[in-house]
Amino acid sequence: MLVYLHVKNLALIEEEEIEFTKGLNILSGETGAGKSIILGALNLALGEKVPKEMLRDETKEGIVEVTFTITTEEQKEALSNMDISFDDEVILSRKITENRSVAKINGEMVPADKLKSIGAHFIDIYGQSEHQSLVDKRKHLEMLDEYGKAEIAPIKDELSHAYNEYNRIRIEYDKAKDSNMNRDRDIEFLHHEIDEISKANITVGEDETLEEEYKKMNNASRIVSNCNEAYNNTGMDDGISDKVARAIRSLRSIEEYDSKASELANMLEDVDSIVSDFNREISSYMSELDFDEASFVDIENRLDTLNLLKQKYGPTLQDVLNSLEEKEKRLEQLENYERYLDKLNDELISAKRIVDDICEELTSVRKKYSYDLLPKVREALSDLNFLDVEFDMYFTKLDNPTSNGIDEAEFIISTNPGEPMKPLRNVASGGEMSRIMLALKTVLVTNDSIDTMIFDEIDAGISGRTAQALSEKLSVVAKGKQVICITHLPQVAAMADKHFLIQKEVVGTKTVSSIQGMNEEERVDELARMLSGSEVTEAVLINAREMIDYAKRYKGE
């Protein structure tokens, strides 16, 4: 649930804070007062692109911050999957300057797209133009799939994998048919490459062993010289060993006079033992150093061969062997071309059959959920003053299956008795579209985990009894979801559980928008303004109070 919005230095707003509540939150105000700025600021916190003109004062930073309480396991899982630490709340923020913006989630800097991904699990925004999506029949199938996603989504996942496999085989089959023209040339070239790799008799890791041996042999003279010098300084006459022996004898000659001399002599004897061991080891090592020119040339040539193969088929010897296996497999295919093509064709037929079967299952499940969805939408439309509405979904099949199935589906409607059912785009006006979208949203929203819905002037083109029906529908939805609604209709505003007034005024030489929650008397004044405009009479005030009283009775307060 959205609990807090903080906006600073954006458009007409200097700095404002809004604390939202459960139920129906209404935002109202004069045209141009800045209601759209609130929604725009919220969109910025949810990762939308920053308009150039959004900053109020370009010399200062703009800030928008929203706080959501975490209420579902799906929200927790989404945060965990994105490695975002959280307790009971998540805070999305955006700091905006003239040249850049910085996005954060719970204080951790993130890409703006991550805000959008997280926000999608907390809030659903229905803007003024969203009803246009109803004109696109592709959206209709998306809505149905969303409604039945518990059963439909796993089938679609299965179909996606099956279709990808079918598509892979189809591409391989088409490529195989096209490659027949160059088959002889490809066979000859593959023989050459396989022969080149096979003759090398590669052993994985031998290049590393040979590199070490090559390095040692290439520096043999230096190794011998430096080992000789080390041995001379330790093991030859007047080396360390002789000097340590003389030092031991000196200390032993006085140990009867002082026990400390005996301790020091013992320490030197340990040194003498280490030096003696070292002399034996280095002497043995030097005796094994035997530079063989022929062996050196053999290693050098072998490394050249291996490095050339790695350059052509590598970058590692394991990659070279993998390449050999692939080439042998490809050669077998080309040399047994007809059998290979028949095998691919059998695989393609089998893969297509699997796709068709899943598509058939998906169609069946979609139709099942449409039979469940449509009566609920008809009931919701009736609640929104479509008194004799018929609402259905028309299914057709595509010529070929896709990763989304083989269905095309479109909502059809008749708003008057005796009229034939027609596609929405051919029947509904803008106001009707808004109500149809609200009906769909109110049915679909019961199936998702998003607990905050925002409606931006969904009341466009609506008045009278229809406006009252709309307000009642929003109130019903708000019993199970948090609803935030920007409205011009007093009928909708009267249903508010929390009512905010957005207004603008001139402060000094600048126009500033502000937002504040209202008490009941202030709400009466605002409803009266919405009812009558500039002239508010006592009769209008009485009407406004009656609207609020009716709303309370309707909500059972």
mmCIF file of C-alpha atoms in Angstrom, residues 3 15 73 163 234 307 338 343 400 445 454 463 478 480 489 529:
data_model
loop_
_atom_site.group_PDB
_atom_site.id
_atom_site.type_symbol
_atom_site.label_atom_id
_atom_site.label_comp_id
_atom_site.label_asym_id
_atom_site.label_seq_id
_atom_site.Cartn_x
_atom_site.Cartn_y
_atom_site.Cartn_z
ATOM 1 C CA VAL A 3 1.541 5.401 2.481
ATOM 2 C CA GLU A 15 7.814 20.967 -1.322
ATOM 3 C CA GLU A 73 4.628 -12.660 -0.403
ATOM 4 C CA TYR A 163 7.737 -23.362 -29.570
ATOM 5 C CA THR A 234 76.975 -21.793 0.684
ATOM 6 C CA ASN A 307 49.051 -22.670 -30.466
ATOM 7 C CA GLU A 338 19.145 -37.822 -46.801
ATOM 8 C CA LYS A 343 15.562 -37.284 -39.138
ATOM 9 C CA ASN A 400 0.035 -20.664 -37.660
ATOM 10 C CA VAL A 445 -7.783 -6.698 -9.787
ATOM 11 C CA ILE A 454 -4.564 4.919 -9.190
ATOM 12 C CA SER A 463 -22.275 12.784 -15.420
ATOM 13 C CA ALA A 478 -11.700 0.444 -2.241
ATOM 14 C CA GLY A 480 -10.390 -4.535 -0.778
ATOM 15 C CA LEU A 489 -16.891 14.742 -10.164
ATOM 16 C CA ARG A 529 -17.286 24.307 -5.494
#
